[in-house]
PDB file of C-alpha atoms in Angstrom:
ATOM      1  CA  ASP K 181     126.687  82.346  83.815  1.00  0.00           C
ATOM      2  CA  ALA K 182     124.281  85.197  84.472  1.00  0.00           C
ATOM      3  CA  GLY K 183     122.237  86.120  81.402  1.00  0.00           C
ATOM      4  CA  ILE K 184     122.067  89.720  82.517  1.00  0.00           C
ATOM      5  CA  THR K 185     124.673  91.893  84.173  1.00  0.00           C
ATOM      6  CA  GLN K 186     124.565  95.438  85.476  1.00  0.00           C
ATOM      7  CA  SER K 187     127.463  97.787  85.996  1.00  0.00           C
ATOM      8  CA  PRO K 188     128.540  99.335  88.191  1.00  0.00           C
ATOM      9  CA  ARG K 189     127.172  97.568  91.270  1.00  0.00           C
ATOM     10  CA  HIS K 190     127.720 100.586  93.475  1.00  0.00           C
ATOM     11  CA  LYS K 191     128.337 104.242  92.675  1.00  0.00           C
ATOM     12  CA  VAL K 192     128.568 107.455  94.633  1.00  0.00           C
ATOM     13  CA  THR K 193     128.355 110.625  92.602  1.00  0.00           C
ATOM     14  CA  GLU K 194     127.958 114.337  93.186  1.00  0.00           C
ATOM     15  CA  THR K 195     124.853 116.369  92.506  1.00  0.00           C
ATOM     16  CA  GLY K 196     124.823 117.770  89.001  1.00  0.00           C
ATOM     17  CA  THR K 197     127.104 115.191  87.422  1.00  0.00           C
ATOM     18  CA  PRO K 198     125.986 112.872  84.617  1.00  0.00           C
ATOM     19  CA  VAL K 199     125.832 109.156  85.386  1.00  0.00           C
ATOM     20  CA  THR K 200     125.394 106.191  83.069  1.00  0.00           C
ATOM     21  CA  LEU K 201     124.361 102.730  84.198  1.00  0.00           C
ATOM     22  CA  ARG K 202     124.828  99.784  81.886  1.00  0.00           C
ATOM     23  CA  CYS K 203     122.742  96.660  81.434  1.00  0.00           C
ATOM     24  CA  HIS K 204     124.111  93.831  79.307  1.00  0.00           C
ATOM     25  CA  GLN K 205     122.252  90.649  78.354  1.00  0.00           C
ATOM     26  CA  THR K 206     123.317  87.477  76.608  1.00  0.00           C
ATOM     27  CA  GLU K 207     119.781  86.059  76.191  1.00  0.00           C
ATOM     28  CA  ASN K 208     118.911  87.914  72.971  1.00  0.00           C
ATOM     29  CA  HIS K 209     115.627  89.081  74.518  1.00  0.00           C
ATOM     30  CA  ARG K 210     113.790  91.820  72.692  1.00  0.00           C
ATOM     31  CA  TYR K 211     112.438  93.545  75.800  1.00  0.00           C
ATOM     32  CA  MET K 212     114.535  95.368  78.383  1.00  0.00           C
ATOM     33  CA  TYR K 213     113.531  97.573  81.297  1.00  0.00           C
ATOM     34  CA  TRP K 214     114.963  99.924  83.886  1.00  0.00           C
ATOM     35  CA  TYR K 215     113.324 100.190  87.299  1.00  0.00           C
ATOM     36  CA  ARG K 216     114.129 102.030  90.482  1.00  0.00           C
ATOM     37  CA  GLN K 217     113.392 100.604  93.913  1.00  0.00           C
ATOM     38  CA  ASP K 218     112.598 102.883  96.825  1.00  0.00           C
ATOM     39  CA  PRO K 219     111.143 102.030 100.258  1.00  0.00           C
ATOM     40  CA  GLY K 220     107.368 102.206 100.249  1.00  0.00           C
ATOM     41  CA  HIS K 221     107.178 102.374  96.462  1.00  0.00           C
ATOM     42  CA  GLY K 222     108.185  98.931  95.347  1.00  0.00           C
ATOM     43  CA  LEU K 223     109.720  98.959  91.877  1.00  0.00           C
ATOM     44  CA  ARG K 224     108.765 101.703  89.471  1.00  0.00           C
ATOM     45  CA  LEU K 225     109.411 101.656  85.750  1.00  0.00           C
ATOM     46  CA  ILE K 226     111.733 104.347  84.415  1.00  0.00           C
ATOM     47  CA  HIS K 227     112.126 103.424  80.732  1.00  0.00           C
ATOM     48  CA  TYR K 228     111.783 100.349  78.626  1.00  0.00           C
ATOM     49  CA  SER K 229     112.867  99.086  75.223  1.00  0.00           C
ATOM     50  CA  TYR K 230     111.137  96.784  72.772  1.00  0.00           C
ATOM     51  CA  GLY K 231     113.941  96.609  70.236  1.00  0.00           C
ATOM     52  CA  VAL K 232     117.109  98.265  69.022  1.00  0.00           C
ATOM     53  CA  LYS K 233     116.548 102.034  69.072  1.00  0.00           C
ATOM     54  CA  ASP K 234     112.934 101.461  70.214  1.00  0.00           C
ATOM     55  CA  THR K 235     112.420 102.906  73.669  1.00  0.00           C
ATOM     56  CA  ASP K 236     109.643 104.553  75.620  1.00  0.00           C
ATOM     57  CA  LYS K 237     109.016 106.260  78.930  1.00  0.00           C
ATOM     58  CA  GLY K 238     107.779 104.591  82.053  1.00  0.00           C
ATOM     59  CA  GLU K 239     106.108 105.905  85.180  1.00  0.00           C
ATOM     60  CA  VAL K 240     109.067 107.889  86.562  1.00  0.00           C
ATOM     61  CA  SER K 241     111.103 108.962  83.528  1.00  0.00           C
ATOM     62  CA  ASP K 242     111.814 112.618  84.382  1.00  0.00           C
ATOM     63  CA  GLY K 243     115.548 113.239  84.652  1.00  0.00           C
ATOM     64  CA  TYR K 244     116.454 109.974  82.900  1.00  0.00           C
ATOM     65  CA  SER K 245     117.258 109.005  79.342  1.00  0.00           C
ATOM     66  CA  VAL K 246     118.056 105.653  77.753  1.00  0.00           C
ATOM     67  CA  SER K 247     119.684 104.262  74.670  1.00  0.00           C
ATOM     68  CA  ARG K 248     119.758 100.878  73.010  1.00  0.00           C
ATOM     69  CA  SER K 249     122.078 100.687  70.035  1.00  0.00           C
ATOM     70  CA  LYS K 250     122.525  96.906  70.252  1.00  0.00           C
ATOM     71  CA  THR K 251     120.180  94.122  71.338  1.00  0.00           C
ATOM     72  CA  GLU K 252     122.416  93.216  74.243  1.00  0.00           C
ATOM     73  CA  ASP K 253     122.970  96.652  75.782  1.00  0.00           C
ATOM     74  CA  PHE K 254     120.535  99.062  77.442  1.00  0.00           C
ATOM     75  CA  LEU K 255     122.007 102.205  78.974  1.00  0.00           C
ATOM     76  CA  LEU K 256     120.354 104.435  81.557  1.00  0.00           C
ATOM     77  CA  THR K 257     121.667 107.994  81.870  1.00  0.00           C
ATOM     78  CA  LEU K 258     120.997 110.501  84.589  1.00  0.00           C
ATOM     79  CA  GLU K 259     121.703 113.738  82.785  1.00  0.00           C
ATOM     80  CA  SER K 260     122.353 115.760  85.948  1.00  0.00           C
ATOM     81  CA  ALA K 261     122.090 113.656  89.063  1.00  0.00           C
ATOM     82  CA  THR K 262     119.991 114.900  91.991  1.00  0.00           C
ATOM     83  CA  SER K 263     119.677 113.582  95.539  1.00  0.00           C
ATOM     84  CA  SER K 264     116.147 112.353  94.730  1.00  0.00           C
ATOM     85  CA  GLN K 265     117.716 109.909  92.294  1.00  0.00           C
ATOM     86  CA  THR K 266     119.524 108.109  95.092  1.00  0.00           C
ATOM     87  CA  SER K 267     118.053 104.645  94.742  1.00  0.00           C
ATOM     88  CA  VAL K 268     118.637 101.047  93.773  1.00  0.00           C
ATOM     89  CA  TYR K 269     118.323 100.570  90.029  1.00  0.00           C
ATOM     90  CA  PHE K 270     117.354  97.264  88.470  1.00  0.00           C
ATOM     91  CA  CYS K 271     117.566  96.231  84.867  1.00  0.00           C
ATOM     92  CA  ALA K 272     115.342  93.406  83.657  1.00  0.00           C
ATOM     93  CA  ILE K 273     114.859  91.418  80.468  1.00  0.00           C
ATOM     94  CA  SER K 274     111.801  89.569  79.270  1.00  0.00           C
ATOM     95  CA  ARG K 275     110.472  87.354  76.519  1.00  0.00           C
ATOM     96  CA  ASN K 276     107.060  88.948  77.142  1.00  0.00           C
ATOM     97  CA  GLN K 277     105.493  85.563  76.638  1.00  0.00           C
ATOM     98  CA  GLY K 278     103.147  83.508  78.768  1.00  0.00           C
ATOM     99  CA  SER K 279     104.486  82.630  82.181  1.00  0.00           C
ATOM    100  CA  TYR K 280     107.876  84.176  81.518  1.00  0.00           C
ATOM    101  CA  GLY K 281     108.235  87.263  83.607  1.00  0.00           C
ATOM    102  CA  TYR K 282     111.446  89.095  84.164  1.00  0.00           C
ATOM    103  CA  THR K 283     115.019  88.074  84.691  1.00  0.00           C
ATOM    104  CA  PHE K 284     116.588  90.773  86.797  1.00  0.00           C
ATOM    105  CA  GLY K 285     120.101  92.071  87.030  1.00  0.00           C
ATOM    106  CA  SER K 286     121.785  92.259  90.408  1.00  0.00           C
ATOM    107  CA  GLY K 287     120.981  95.946  90.835  1.00  0.00           C
ATOM    108  CA  THR K 288     123.021  99.138  91.097  1.00  0.00           C
ATOM    109  CA  ARG K 289     123.049 101.093  94.323  1.00  0.00           C
ATOM    110  CA  LEU K 290     123.442 104.757  93.383  1.00  0.00           C
ATOM    111  CA  THR K 291     124.055 107.452  95.950  1.00  0.00           C
ATOM    112  CA  VAL K 292     123.953 111.104  94.925  1.00  0.00           C
ATOM    113  CA  VAL K 293     125.639 113.398  97.458  1.00  0.00           C
TER     114      VAL K 293
ATOM    115  CA  ALA S 119      95.968 101.933  84.182  1.00  0.00           C
ATOM    116  CA  GLN S 120      97.006  98.921  86.177  1.00  0.00           C
ATOM    117  CA  LYS S 121      97.477  98.984  89.903  1.00  0.00           C
ATOM    118  CA  ILE S 122      98.789  96.464  92.422  1.00  0.00           C
ATOM    119  CA  THR S 123      98.199  96.849  96.140  1.00  0.00           C
ATOM    120  CA  GLN S 124      99.944  94.984  98.916  1.00  0.00           C
ATOM    121  CA  THR S 125      98.423  96.137 102.190  1.00  0.00           C
ATOM    122  CA  GLN S 126     100.747  94.317 104.583  1.00  0.00           C
ATOM    123  CA  PRO S 127     104.012  96.206 105.053  1.00  0.00           C
ATOM    124  CA  GLY S 128     105.290  93.452 107.340  1.00  0.00           C
ATOM    125  CA  MET S 129     104.273  89.946 108.318  1.00  0.00           C
ATOM    126  CA  PHE S 130     105.583  87.540 110.944  1.00  0.00           C
ATOM    127  CA  VAL S 131     105.255  83.774 110.938  1.00  0.00           C
ATOM    128  CA  GLN S 132     106.570  80.932 113.025  1.00  0.00           C
ATOM    129  CA  GLU S 133     108.845  78.443 111.347  1.00  0.00           C
ATOM    130  CA  LYS S 134     106.948  75.472 109.820  1.00  0.00           C
ATOM    131  CA  GLU S 135     103.639  77.365 109.767  1.00  0.00           C
ATOM    132  CA  ALA S 136     101.837  78.598 106.668  1.00  0.00           C
ATOM    133  CA  VAL S 137     101.522  82.287 105.809  1.00  0.00           C
ATOM    134  CA  THR S 138      99.436  84.234 103.297  1.00  0.00           C
ATOM    135  CA  LEU S 139     100.682  87.428 101.688  1.00  0.00           C
ATOM    136  CA  ASP S 140      97.921  89.582 100.255  1.00  0.00           C
ATOM    137  CA  CYS S 141      97.814  91.130  96.807  1.00  0.00           C
ATOM    138  CA  THR S 142      94.927  92.883  95.095  1.00  0.00           C
ATOM    139  CA  TYR S 143      94.998  94.289  91.611  1.00  0.00           C
ATOM    140  CA  ASP S 144      93.017  96.571  89.391  1.00  0.00           C
ATOM    141  CA  THR S 145      92.843  96.299  85.644  1.00  0.00           C
ATOM    142  CA  SER S 146      90.316  96.513  82.854  1.00  0.00           C
ATOM    143  CA  ASP S 147      92.260  94.108  80.643  1.00  0.00           C
ATOM    144  CA  PRO S 148      90.579  90.752  80.067  1.00  0.00           C
ATOM    145  CA  SER S 149      93.958  89.068  79.695  1.00  0.00           C
ATOM    146  CA  TYR S 150      96.725  89.567  82.215  1.00  0.00           C
ATOM    147  CA  GLY S 151      99.352  87.743  84.193  1.00  0.00           C
ATOM    148  CA  LEU S 152     100.213  87.881  87.853  1.00  0.00           C
ATOM    149  CA  PHE S 153     103.672  87.230  89.290  1.00  0.00           C
ATOM    150  CA  TRP S 154     105.289  86.960  92.673  1.00  0.00           C
ATOM    151  CA  TYR S 155     108.937  87.739  93.315  1.00  0.00           C
ATOM    152  CA  LYS S 156     111.113  87.274  96.389  1.00  0.00           C
ATOM    153  CA  GLN S 157     113.880  89.674  97.337  1.00  0.00           C
ATOM    154  CA  PRO S 158     116.148  88.392 100.120  1.00  0.00           C
ATOM    155  CA  SER S 159     118.471  90.696 102.016  1.00  0.00           C
ATOM    156  CA  SER S 160     121.127  90.098  99.351  1.00  0.00           C
ATOM    157  CA  GLY S 161     118.989  92.216  97.025  1.00  0.00           C
ATOM    158  CA  GLU S 162     118.457  89.850  94.097  1.00  0.00           C
ATOM    159  CA  MET S 163     114.983  89.415  92.638  1.00  0.00           C
ATOM    160  CA  ILE S 164     113.816  85.808  92.436  1.00  0.00           C
ATOM    161  CA  PHE S 165     110.770  84.681  90.440  1.00  0.00           C
ATOM    162  CA  LEU S 166     108.436  82.469  92.477  1.00  0.00           C
ATOM    163  CA  ILE S 167     105.156  81.819  90.707  1.00  0.00           C
ATOM    164  CA  TYR S 168     102.895  82.882  87.842  1.00  0.00           C
ATOM    165  CA  GLN S 169      99.117  82.910  87.346  1.00  0.00           C
ATOM    166  CA  GLY S 170      97.431  83.675  84.056  1.00  0.00           C
ATOM    167  CA  SER S 171      94.023  85.339  84.112  1.00  0.00           C
ATOM    168  CA  TYR S 172      92.486  82.506  82.099  1.00  0.00           C
ATOM    169  CA  ASP S 173      94.073  79.712  84.098  1.00  0.00           C
ATOM    170  CA  GLN S 174      91.354  77.551  85.625  1.00  0.00           C
ATOM    171  CA  GLN S 175      93.457  76.238  88.466  1.00  0.00           C
ATOM    172  CA  ASN S 176      95.491  78.033  91.073  1.00  0.00           C
ATOM    173  CA  ALA S 177      99.204  77.955  90.352  1.00  0.00           C
ATOM    174  CA  THR S 178     101.521  75.944  92.591  1.00  0.00           C
ATOM    175  CA  GLU S 179     105.309  75.706  92.726  1.00  0.00           C
ATOM    176  CA  GLY S 180     106.620  73.542  95.524  1.00  0.00           C
ATOM    177  CA  ARG S 181     105.775  75.243  98.835  1.00  0.00           C
ATOM    178  CA  TYR S 182     104.325  78.261  97.012  1.00  0.00           C
ATOM    179  CA  SER S 183     100.746  78.475  95.841  1.00  0.00           C
ATOM    180  CA  LEU S 184      98.701  81.326  94.512  1.00  0.00           C
ATOM    181  CA  ASN S 185      95.173  81.790  95.794  1.00  0.00           C
ATOM    182  CA  PHE S 186      93.632  83.410  92.712  1.00  0.00           C
ATOM    183  CA  GLN S 187      90.165  84.914  93.169  1.00  0.00           C
ATOM    184  CA  LYS S 188      89.401  86.614  89.895  1.00  0.00           C
ATOM    185  CA  ALA S 189      86.072  88.149  90.897  1.00  0.00           C
ATOM    186  CA  ARG S 190      87.688  89.739  93.923  1.00  0.00           C
ATOM    187  CA  LYS S 191      90.789  90.700  91.919  1.00  0.00           C
ATOM    188  CA  SER S 192      93.084  89.126  94.447  1.00  0.00           C
ATOM    189  CA  ALA S 193      96.168  86.965  93.980  1.00  0.00           C
ATOM    190  CA  ASN S 194      97.440  86.034  97.399  1.00  0.00           C
ATOM    191  CA  LEU S 195     100.667  84.085  97.840  1.00  0.00           C
ATOM    192  CA  VAL S 196     100.537  81.174 100.259  1.00  0.00           C
ATOM    193  CA  ILE S 197     103.810  79.799 101.615  1.00  0.00           C
ATOM    194  CA  SER S 198     103.419  76.471 103.362  1.00  0.00           C
ATOM    195  CA  ALA S 199     105.786  75.124 106.017  1.00  0.00           C
ATOM    196  CA  SER S 200     107.737  78.372 106.357  1.00  0.00           C
ATOM    197  CA  GLN S 201     111.505  78.180 106.628  1.00  0.00           C
ATOM    198  CA  LEU S 202     113.992  80.675 108.027  1.00  0.00           C
ATOM    199  CA  GLY S 203     115.247  81.223 104.498  1.00  0.00           C
ATOM    200  CA  ASP S 204     111.819  82.527 103.506  1.00  0.00           C
ATOM    201  CA  SER S 205     112.509  85.750 105.402  1.00  0.00           C
ATOM    202  CA  ALA S 206     112.584  88.355 102.635  1.00  0.00           C
ATOM    203  CA  MET S 207     110.654  91.067 100.840  1.00  0.00           C
ATOM    204  CA  TYR S 208     107.901  89.741  98.564  1.00  0.00           C
ATOM    205  CA  PHE S 209     106.520  91.604  95.570  1.00  0.00           C
ATOM    206  CA  CYS S 210     103.338  91.002  93.645  1.00  0.00           C
ATOM    207  CA  ALA S 211     103.346  92.191  90.031  1.00  0.00           C
ATOM    208  CA  MET S 212     101.008  92.261  87.049  1.00  0.00           C
ATOM    209  CA  ARG S 213     101.470  92.295  83.298  1.00  0.00           C
ATOM    210  CA  GLY S 214      98.646  93.400  81.054  1.00  0.00           C
ATOM    211  CA  ALA S 215      97.985  95.178  77.814  1.00  0.00           C
ATOM    212  CA  ASP S 216      99.710  98.489  77.241  1.00  0.00           C
ATOM    213  CA  ASP S 217      97.286  99.990  74.757  1.00  0.00           C
ATOM    214  CA  ALA S 218      93.644  99.734  73.763  1.00  0.00           C
ATOM    215  CA  GLY S 219      94.553  97.339  70.978  1.00  0.00           C
ATOM    216  CA  GLY S 220      95.899  94.812  73.465  1.00  0.00           C
ATOM    217  CA  THR S 221      99.575  95.297  72.648  1.00  0.00           C
ATOM    218  CA  SER S 222     101.858  94.311  75.489  1.00  0.00           C
ATOM    219  CA  TYR S 223     105.430  95.402  75.918  1.00  0.00           C
ATOM    220  CA  GLY S 224     105.758  93.068  78.840  1.00  0.00           C
ATOM    221  CA  LYS S 225     105.840  95.808  81.417  1.00  0.00           C
ATOM    222  CA  LEU S 226     105.272  94.694  84.981  1.00  0.00           C
ATOM    223  CA  THR S 227     103.529  96.874  87.545  1.00  0.00           C
ATOM    224  CA  PHE S 228     104.706  96.092  91.071  1.00  0.00           C
ATOM    225  CA  GLY S 229     103.117  96.427  94.478  1.00  0.00           C
ATOM    226  CA  GLN S 230     104.851  98.092  97.402  1.00  0.00           C
ATOM    227  CA  GLY S 231     106.067  94.802  98.816  1.00  0.00           C
ATOM    228  CA  THR S 232     105.635  92.872 102.068  1.00  0.00           C
ATOM    229  CA  ILE S 233     108.522  92.075 104.386  1.00  0.00           C
ATOM    230  CA  LEU S 234     108.146  88.556 105.750  1.00  0.00           C
ATOM    231  CA  THR S 235     110.009  87.549 108.885  1.00  0.00           C
ATOM    232  CA  VAL S 236     110.123  83.893 109.868  1.00  0.00           C
ATOM    233  CA  HIS S 237     110.756  83.243 113.553  1.00  0.00           C
ATOM    234  CA  PRO S 238     112.425  80.026 114.763  1.00  0.00           C
TER     235      PRO S 238
END
């Protein structure tokens, strides 16, 4: 069983609409992250969380908000989607310890038309 | 600020040959970790190998090894005996301290990636 799941896997939405992506983990990890992947940019950090209700901005946070009301769930919201937010979004979890890096979700392909 | 640079957008290798994927990094942290991930065409991210900044020996995991040159700030991935299934995007990433006090929230900074194509 996957320790981390993202939903939805694919979504097409219209410009100006709000969108929420969900990340759910069963590993009880403290740290959770949202990244976006774009050609030529690798993965860039949007927001991260280091505990329930403890979140902070990453490198490309404009236009995004997050919430973490439970250890297992980390939600990413696009308040008013724009075409520049068309991307593949990855959630990741971490123990932030030694050689343990990230366990990634399967990704969400979001298209804003 | 931490920075990872992968200067090879694409690499080609013949099956069964070895290939080196380059990664250089920039950080002022004395303690950091370096990671390599593989992303096949299916899109999943797969952890390959880890090197700690204080590790004396280069990391190895099966056919993967990390050529760690600390003074040069490079952490190149070496894949020996390439297989067709190695064709994928490869990302180098670094974890370091997130504030002057050395606190880490485990954030990884990624390079731009290198697309490896293995020819039969």
